PDB file of C-alpha atoms in Angstrom:
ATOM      1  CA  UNK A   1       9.751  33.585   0.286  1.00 45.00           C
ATOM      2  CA  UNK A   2      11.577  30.729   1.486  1.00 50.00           C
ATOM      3  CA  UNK A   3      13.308  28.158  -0.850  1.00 56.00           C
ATOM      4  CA  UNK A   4      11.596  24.786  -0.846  1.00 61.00           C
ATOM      5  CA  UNK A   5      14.202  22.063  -0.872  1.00 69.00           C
ATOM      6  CA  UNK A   6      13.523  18.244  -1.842  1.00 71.00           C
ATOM      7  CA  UNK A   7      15.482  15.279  -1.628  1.00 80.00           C
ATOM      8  CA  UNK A   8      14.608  13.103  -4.897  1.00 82.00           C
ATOM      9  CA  UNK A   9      16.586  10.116  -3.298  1.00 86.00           C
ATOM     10  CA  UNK A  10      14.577  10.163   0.172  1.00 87.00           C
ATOM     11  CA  UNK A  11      11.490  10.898  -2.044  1.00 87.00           C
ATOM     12  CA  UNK A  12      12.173   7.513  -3.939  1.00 89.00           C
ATOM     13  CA  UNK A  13      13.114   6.037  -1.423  1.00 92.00           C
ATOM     14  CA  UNK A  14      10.327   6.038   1.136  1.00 92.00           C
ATOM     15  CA  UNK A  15       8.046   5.344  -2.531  1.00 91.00           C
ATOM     16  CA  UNK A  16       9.807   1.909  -2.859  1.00 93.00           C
ATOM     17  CA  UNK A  17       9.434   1.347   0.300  1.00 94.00           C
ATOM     18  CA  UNK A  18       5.901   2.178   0.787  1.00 94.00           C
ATOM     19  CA  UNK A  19       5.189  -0.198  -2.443  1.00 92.00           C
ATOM     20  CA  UNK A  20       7.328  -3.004  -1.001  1.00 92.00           C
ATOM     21  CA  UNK A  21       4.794  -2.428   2.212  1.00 93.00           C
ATOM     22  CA  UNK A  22       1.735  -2.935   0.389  1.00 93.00           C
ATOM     23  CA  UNK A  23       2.826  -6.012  -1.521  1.00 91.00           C
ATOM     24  CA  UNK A  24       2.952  -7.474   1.418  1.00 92.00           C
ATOM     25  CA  UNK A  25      -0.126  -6.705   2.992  1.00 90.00           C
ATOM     26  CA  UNK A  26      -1.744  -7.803   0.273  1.00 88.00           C
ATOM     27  CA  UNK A  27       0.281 -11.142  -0.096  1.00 90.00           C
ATOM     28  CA  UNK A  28      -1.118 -11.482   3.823  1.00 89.00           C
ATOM     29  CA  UNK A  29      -4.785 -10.396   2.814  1.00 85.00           C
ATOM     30  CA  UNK A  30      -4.892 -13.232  -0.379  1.00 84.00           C
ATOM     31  CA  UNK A  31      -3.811 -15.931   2.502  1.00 82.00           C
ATOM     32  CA  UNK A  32      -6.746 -15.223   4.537  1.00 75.00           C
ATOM     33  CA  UNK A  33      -9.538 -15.287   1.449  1.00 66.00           C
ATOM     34  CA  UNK A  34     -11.160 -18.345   0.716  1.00 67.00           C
ATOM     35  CA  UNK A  35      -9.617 -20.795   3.971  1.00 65.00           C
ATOM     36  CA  UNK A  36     -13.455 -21.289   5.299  1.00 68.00           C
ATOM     37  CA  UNK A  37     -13.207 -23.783   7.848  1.00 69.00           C
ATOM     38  CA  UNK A  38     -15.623 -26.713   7.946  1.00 75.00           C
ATOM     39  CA  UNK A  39     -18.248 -27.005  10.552  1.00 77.00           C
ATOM     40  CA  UNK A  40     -17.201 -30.581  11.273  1.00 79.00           C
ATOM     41  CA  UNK A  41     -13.720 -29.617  12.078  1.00 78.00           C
ATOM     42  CA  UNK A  42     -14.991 -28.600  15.392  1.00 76.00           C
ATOM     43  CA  UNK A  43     -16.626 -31.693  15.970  1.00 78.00           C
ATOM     44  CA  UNK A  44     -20.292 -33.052  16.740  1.00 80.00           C
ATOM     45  CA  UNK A  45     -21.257 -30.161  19.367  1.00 82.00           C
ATOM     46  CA  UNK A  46     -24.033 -28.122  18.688  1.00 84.00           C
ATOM     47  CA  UNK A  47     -22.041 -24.720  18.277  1.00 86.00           C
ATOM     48  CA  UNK A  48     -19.685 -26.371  15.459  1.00 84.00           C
ATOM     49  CA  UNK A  49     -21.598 -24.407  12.843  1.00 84.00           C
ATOM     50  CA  UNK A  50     -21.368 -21.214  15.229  1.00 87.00           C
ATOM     51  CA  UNK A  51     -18.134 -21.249  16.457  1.00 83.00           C
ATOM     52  CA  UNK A  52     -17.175 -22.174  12.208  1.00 83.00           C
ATOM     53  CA  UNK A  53     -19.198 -19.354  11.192  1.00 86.00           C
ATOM     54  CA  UNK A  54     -17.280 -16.713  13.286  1.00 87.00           C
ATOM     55  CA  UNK A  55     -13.788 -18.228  12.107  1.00 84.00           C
ATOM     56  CA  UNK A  56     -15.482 -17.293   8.627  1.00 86.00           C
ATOM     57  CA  UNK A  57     -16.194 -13.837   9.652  1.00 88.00           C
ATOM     58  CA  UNK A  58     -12.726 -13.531  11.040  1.00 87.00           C
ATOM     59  CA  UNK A  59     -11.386 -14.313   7.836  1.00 86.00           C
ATOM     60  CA  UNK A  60     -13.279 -12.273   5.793  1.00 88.00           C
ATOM     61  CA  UNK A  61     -12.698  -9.011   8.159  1.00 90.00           C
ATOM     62  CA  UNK A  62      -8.435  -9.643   7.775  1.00 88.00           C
ATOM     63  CA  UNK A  63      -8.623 -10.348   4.185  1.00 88.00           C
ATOM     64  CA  UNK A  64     -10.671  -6.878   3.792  1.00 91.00           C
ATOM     65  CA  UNK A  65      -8.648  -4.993   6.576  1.00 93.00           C
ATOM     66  CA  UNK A  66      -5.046  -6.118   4.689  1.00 92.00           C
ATOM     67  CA  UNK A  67      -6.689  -5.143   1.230  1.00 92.00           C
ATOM     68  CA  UNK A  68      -7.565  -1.841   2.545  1.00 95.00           C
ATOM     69  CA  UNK A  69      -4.061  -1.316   3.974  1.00 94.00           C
ATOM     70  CA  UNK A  70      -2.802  -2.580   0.404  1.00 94.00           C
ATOM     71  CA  UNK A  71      -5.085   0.359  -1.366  1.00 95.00           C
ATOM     72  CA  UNK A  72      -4.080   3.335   1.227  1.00 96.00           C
ATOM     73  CA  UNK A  73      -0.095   2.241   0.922  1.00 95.00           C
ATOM     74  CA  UNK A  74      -0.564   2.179  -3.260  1.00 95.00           C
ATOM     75  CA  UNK A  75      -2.602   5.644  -2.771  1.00 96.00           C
ATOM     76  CA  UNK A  76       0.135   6.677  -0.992  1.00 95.00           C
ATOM     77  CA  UNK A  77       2.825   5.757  -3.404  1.00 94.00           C
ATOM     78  CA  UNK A  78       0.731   7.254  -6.350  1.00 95.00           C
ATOM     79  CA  UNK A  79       0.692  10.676  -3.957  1.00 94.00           C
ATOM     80  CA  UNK A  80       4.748  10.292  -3.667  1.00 92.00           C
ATOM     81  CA  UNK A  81       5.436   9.568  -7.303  1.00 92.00           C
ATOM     82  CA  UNK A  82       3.164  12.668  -8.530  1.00 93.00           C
ATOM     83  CA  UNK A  83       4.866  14.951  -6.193  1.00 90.00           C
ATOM     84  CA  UNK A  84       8.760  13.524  -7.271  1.00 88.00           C
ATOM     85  CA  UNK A  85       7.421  13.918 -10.614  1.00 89.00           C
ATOM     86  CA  UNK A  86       5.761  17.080 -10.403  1.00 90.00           C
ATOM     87  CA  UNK A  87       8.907  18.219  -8.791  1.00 86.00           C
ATOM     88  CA  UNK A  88      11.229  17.082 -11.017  1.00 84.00           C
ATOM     89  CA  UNK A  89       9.030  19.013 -14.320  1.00 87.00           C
ATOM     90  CA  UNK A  90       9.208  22.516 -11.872  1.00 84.00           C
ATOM     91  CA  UNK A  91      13.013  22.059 -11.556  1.00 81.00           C
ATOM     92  CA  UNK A  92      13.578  20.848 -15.313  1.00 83.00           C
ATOM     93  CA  UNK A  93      11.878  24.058 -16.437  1.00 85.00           C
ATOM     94  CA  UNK A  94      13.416  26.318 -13.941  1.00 81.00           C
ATOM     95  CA  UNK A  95      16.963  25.056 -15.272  1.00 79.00           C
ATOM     96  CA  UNK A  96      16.083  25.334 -18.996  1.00 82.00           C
ATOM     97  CA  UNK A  97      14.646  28.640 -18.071  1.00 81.00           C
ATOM     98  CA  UNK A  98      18.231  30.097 -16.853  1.00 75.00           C
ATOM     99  CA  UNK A  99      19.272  29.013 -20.565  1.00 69.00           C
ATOM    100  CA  UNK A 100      20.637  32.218 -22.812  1.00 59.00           C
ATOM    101  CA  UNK A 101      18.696  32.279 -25.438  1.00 59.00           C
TER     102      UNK A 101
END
């Protein structure tokens, strides 16, 4: 059986980093919610309403594609931190276990 080896620095590492990541896709996501455009921005033409209704639309697909990417990267560093910590309890009880009683 080979000997699984883990680096507890890299581990924490790429965690912070994937947590700094989805901070800021969800700092982008809250910029896009609520910044509906007003028909009359677009002037008098007919399509004003149409061509402010797909802006809306466009808005409201980023702000749920950046809170989606948000909830993967914090699933993600929830997977990381259970596995450092799960990793972490195996070796703490392997070393106490090598203890003379």
């Amino acid at each position: 059986m080979a000997l699984a080896k883990f680096n507890s620095e890299a581990m924490e590492q790429c965690r912070t980093t994937v947590s700094s990541q989805a901070g800021q896709f969800g700092a982008i996501g809250d910029g896009f919610s609520n910044q509906y455009g007003n028909p009359d921005i677009f002037g008098k033409l007919g399509a004003s309403g149409t061509i402010s209704g797909a802006v809306n639309a466009m808005d409201q697909a980023g702000a749920q594609e950046f809170e989606a990417a948000e909830k993967v990267l914090r699933k993600v560093e929830g997977a990381l931190d259970a596995i450092q910590s799960n990793v972490e309890g195996v070796e703490d009880a392997n070393r106490t276990s090598f203890r003379a009683v």
